[in-house]
């Protein structure tokens, strides 16, 4: 599997940003809201770096769907 510079940047930049802001987040980060706007899903802040992986996952799925190499 070939890893391009773009792939590497899309992976590293969001993860680094999430790791830098993690100490400033509340202990429970709301990640899901009901129809009236109340939080009903939470993520522990120590696992919030996982959210930094989302741009990379979406990018790779998009590339796969459209047949980009």
mmCIF file with all atom_site columns, C-alpha atoms in Angstrom:
data_model
loop_
_atom_site.group_PDB
_atom_site.id
_atom_site.type_symbol
_atom_site.label_atom_id
_atom_site.label_alt_id
_atom_site.label_comp_id
_atom_site.label_asym_id
_atom_site.label_entity_id
_atom_site.label_seq_id
_atom_site.pdbx_PDB_ins_code
_atom_site.Cartn_x
_atom_site.Cartn_y
_atom_site.Cartn_z
_atom_site.occupancy
_atom_site.B_iso_or_equiv
_atom_site.pdbx_formal_charge
_atom_site.auth_seq_id
_atom_site.auth_comp_id
_atom_site.auth_asym_id
_atom_site.auth_atom_id
_atom_site.pdbx_PDB_model_num
ATOM 1  C CA . UNK A 1 1  ? 0.000   0.000  0.000  1.00 0.00 ? 1  UNK A CA 1
ATOM 2  C CA . UNK A 1 2  ? 1.430   3.314  -1.112 1.00 0.00 ? 2  UNK A CA 1
ATOM 3  C CA . UNK A 1 3  ? 1.144   6.223  1.336  1.00 0.00 ? 3  UNK A CA 1
ATOM 4  C CA . UNK A 1 4  ? 1.204   9.670  -0.241 1.00 0.00 ? 4  UNK A CA 1
ATOM 5  C CA . UNK A 1 5  ? 2.109   12.944 1.436  1.00 0.00 ? 5  UNK A CA 1
ATOM 6  C CA . UNK A 1 6  ? -1.543  13.981 1.292  1.00 0.00 ? 6  UNK A CA 1
ATOM 7  C CA . UNK A 1 7  ? -2.589  10.781 3.084  1.00 0.00 ? 7  UNK A CA 1
ATOM 8  C CA . UNK A 1 8  ? 0.018   11.388 5.746  1.00 0.00 ? 8  UNK A CA 1
ATOM 9  C CA . UNK A 1 9  ? -1.002  15.018 6.286  1.00 0.00 ? 9  UNK A CA 1
ATOM 10 C CA . UNK A 1 10 ? -4.710  14.187 6.459  1.00 0.00 ? 10 UNK A CA 1
ATOM 11 C CA . UNK A 1 11 ? -3.866  11.573 9.076  1.00 0.00 ? 11 UNK A CA 1
ATOM 12 C CA . UNK A 1 12 ? -1.336  13.474 11.213 1.00 0.00 ? 12 UNK A CA 1
ATOM 13 C CA . UNK A 1 13 ? -2.692  17.045 11.365 1.00 0.00 ? 13 UNK A CA 1
ATOM 14 C CA . UNK A 1 14 ? -6.132  16.279 12.883 1.00 0.00 ? 14 UNK A CA 1
ATOM 15 C CA . UNK A 1 15 ? -4.685  13.726 15.332 1.00 0.00 ? 15 UNK A CA 1
ATOM 16 C CA . UNK A 1 16 ? -2.055  16.210 16.534 1.00 0.00 ? 16 UNK A CA 1
ATOM 17 C CA . UNK A 1 17 ? -4.693  18.931 16.928 1.00 0.00 ? 17 UNK A CA 1
ATOM 18 C CA . UNK A 1 18 ? -6.917  16.599 18.963 1.00 0.00 ? 18 UNK A CA 1
ATOM 19 C CA . UNK A 1 19 ? -3.992  15.556 21.161 1.00 0.00 ? 19 UNK A CA 1
ATOM 20 C CA . UNK A 1 20 ? -3.131  19.222 21.786 1.00 0.00 ? 20 UNK A CA 1
ATOM 21 C CA . UNK A 1 21 ? -6.660  20.263 22.764 1.00 0.00 ? 21 UNK A CA 1
ATOM 22 C CA . UNK A 1 22 ? -7.514  17.144 24.803 1.00 0.00 ? 22 UNK A CA 1
ATOM 23 C CA . UNK A 1 23 ? -6.253  18.622 28.121 1.00 0.00 ? 23 UNK A CA 1
ATOM 24 C CA . UNK A 1 24 ? -8.621  21.574 27.689 1.00 0.00 ? 24 UNK A CA 1
ATOM 25 C CA . UNK A 1 25 ? -11.760 19.512 27.059 1.00 0.00 ? 25 UNK A CA 1
ATOM 26 C CA . UNK A 1 26 ? -14.307 18.696 29.768 1.00 0.00 ? 26 UNK A CA 1
ATOM 27 C CA . UNK A 1 27 ? -14.171 15.175 31.247 1.00 0.00 ? 27 UNK A CA 1
ATOM 28 C CA . UNK A 1 28 ? -17.229 14.152 29.208 1.00 0.00 ? 28 UNK A CA 1
ATOM 29 C CA . UNK A 1 29 ? -17.450 15.511 25.662 1.00 0.00 ? 29 UNK A CA 1
ATOM 30 C CA . UNK A 1 30 ? -20.964 15.504 24.154 1.00 0.00 ? 30 UNK A CA 1
ATOM 31 C CA . UNK A 1 31 ? -20.966 13.779 20.765 1.00 0.00 ? 31 UNK A CA 1
ATOM 32 C CA . UNK A 1 32 ? -24.661 13.159 20.114 1.00 0.00 ? 32 UNK A CA 1
ATOM 33 C CA . UNK A 1 33 ? -27.717 15.354 20.582 1.00 0.00 ? 33 UNK A CA 1
ATOM 34 C CA . UNK A 1 34 ? -31.436 14.565 20.541 1.00 0.00 ? 34 UNK A CA 1
ATOM 35 C CA . UNK A 1 35 ? -33.990 16.438 18.446 1.00 0.00 ? 35 UNK A CA 1
ATOM 36 C CA . UNK A 1 36 ? -34.479 19.111 21.131 1.00 0.00 ? 36 UNK A CA 1
ATOM 37 C CA . UNK A 1 37 ? -30.737 19.830 21.332 1.00 0.00 ? 37 UNK A CA 1
ATOM 38 C CA . UNK A 1 38 ? -29.919 18.036 24.578 1.00 0.00 ? 38 UNK A CA 1
ATOM 39 C CA . UNK A 1 39 ? -26.756 15.948 24.723 1.00 0.00 ? 39 UNK A CA 1
ATOM 40 C CA . UNK A 1 40 ? -27.515 12.253 25.074 1.00 0.00 ? 40 UNK A CA 1
ATOM 41 C CA . UNK A 1 41 ? -24.210 10.715 24.013 1.00 0.00 ? 41 UNK A CA 1
ATOM 42 C CA . UNK A 1 42 ? -20.837 11.384 25.613 1.00 0.00 ? 42 UNK A CA 1
ATOM 43 C CA . UNK A 1 43 ? -17.215 10.453 24.999 1.00 0.00 ? 43 UNK A CA 1
ATOM 44 C CA . UNK A 1 44 ? -14.532 10.434 27.657 1.00 0.00 ? 44 UNK A CA 1
ATOM 45 C CA . UNK A 1 45 ? -11.997 13.139 26.841 1.00 0.00 ? 45 UNK A CA 1
ATOM 46 C CA . UNK A 1 46 ? -9.121  10.647 26.926 1.00 0.00 ? 46 UNK A CA 1
ATOM 47 C CA . UNK A 1 47 ? -10.615 8.943  23.864 1.00 0.00 ? 47 UNK A CA 1
ATOM 48 C CA . UNK A 1 48 ? -11.358 12.147 21.984 1.00 0.00 ? 48 UNK A CA 1
ATOM 49 C CA . UNK A 1 49 ? -8.241  11.745 19.827 1.00 0.00 ? 49 UNK A CA 1
ATOM 50 C CA . UNK A 1 50 ? -10.324 9.131  17.984 1.00 0.00 ? 50 UNK A CA 1
ATOM 51 C CA . UNK A 1 51 ? -12.328 12.030 16.545 1.00 0.00 ? 51 UNK A CA 1
ATOM 52 C CA . UNK A 1 52 ? -9.095  13.187 14.907 1.00 0.00 ? 52 UNK A CA 1
ATOM 53 C CA . UNK A 1 53 ? -9.107  9.997  12.840 1.00 0.00 ? 53 UNK A CA 1
ATOM 54 C CA . UNK A 1 54 ? -12.471 10.789 11.264 1.00 0.00 ? 54 UNK A CA 1
ATOM 55 C CA . UNK A 1 55 ? -11.149 13.059 8.438  1.00 0.00 ? 55 UNK A CA 1
ATOM 56 C CA . UNK A 1 56 ? -8.658  10.369 7.398  1.00 0.00 ? 56 UNK A CA 1
ATOM 57 C CA . UNK A 1 57 ? -11.277 7.609  7.441  1.00 0.00 ? 57 UNK A CA 1
ATOM 58 C CA . UNK A 1 58 ? -13.727 9.701  5.403  1.00 0.00 ? 58 UNK A CA 1
ATOM 59 C CA . UNK A 1 59 ? -10.956 10.641 2.941  1.00 0.00 ? 59 UNK A CA 1
ATOM 60 C CA . UNK A 1 60 ? -9.923  7.011  2.453  1.00 0.00 ? 60 UNK A CA 1
ATOM 61 C CA . UNK A 1 61 ? -13.532 5.877  1.987  1.00 0.00 ? 61 UNK A CA 1
ATOM 62 C CA . UNK A 1 62 ? -14.082 8.621  -0.585 1.00 0.00 ? 62 UNK A CA 1
ATOM 63 C CA . UNK A 1 63 ? -10.921 7.613  -2.453 1.00 0.00 ? 63 UNK A CA 1
ATOM 64 C CA . UNK A 1 64 ? -11.979 3.955  -2.395 1.00 0.00 ? 64 UNK A CA 1
ATOM 65 C CA . UNK A 1 65 ? -15.488 4.731  -3.636 1.00 0.00 ? 65 UNK A CA 1
ATOM 66 C CA . UNK A 1 66 ? -14.244 6.835  -6.551 1.00 0.00 ? 66 UNK A CA 1
ATOM 67 C CA . UNK A 1 67 ? -11.354 4.538  -7.464 1.00 0.00 ? 67 UNK A CA 1
ATOM 68 C CA . UNK A 1 68 ? -8.531  6.978  -6.786 1.00 0.00 ? 68 UNK A CA 1
ATOM 69 C CA . UNK A 1 69 ? -5.122  5.398  -6.289 1.00 0.00 ? 69 UNK A CA 1
#
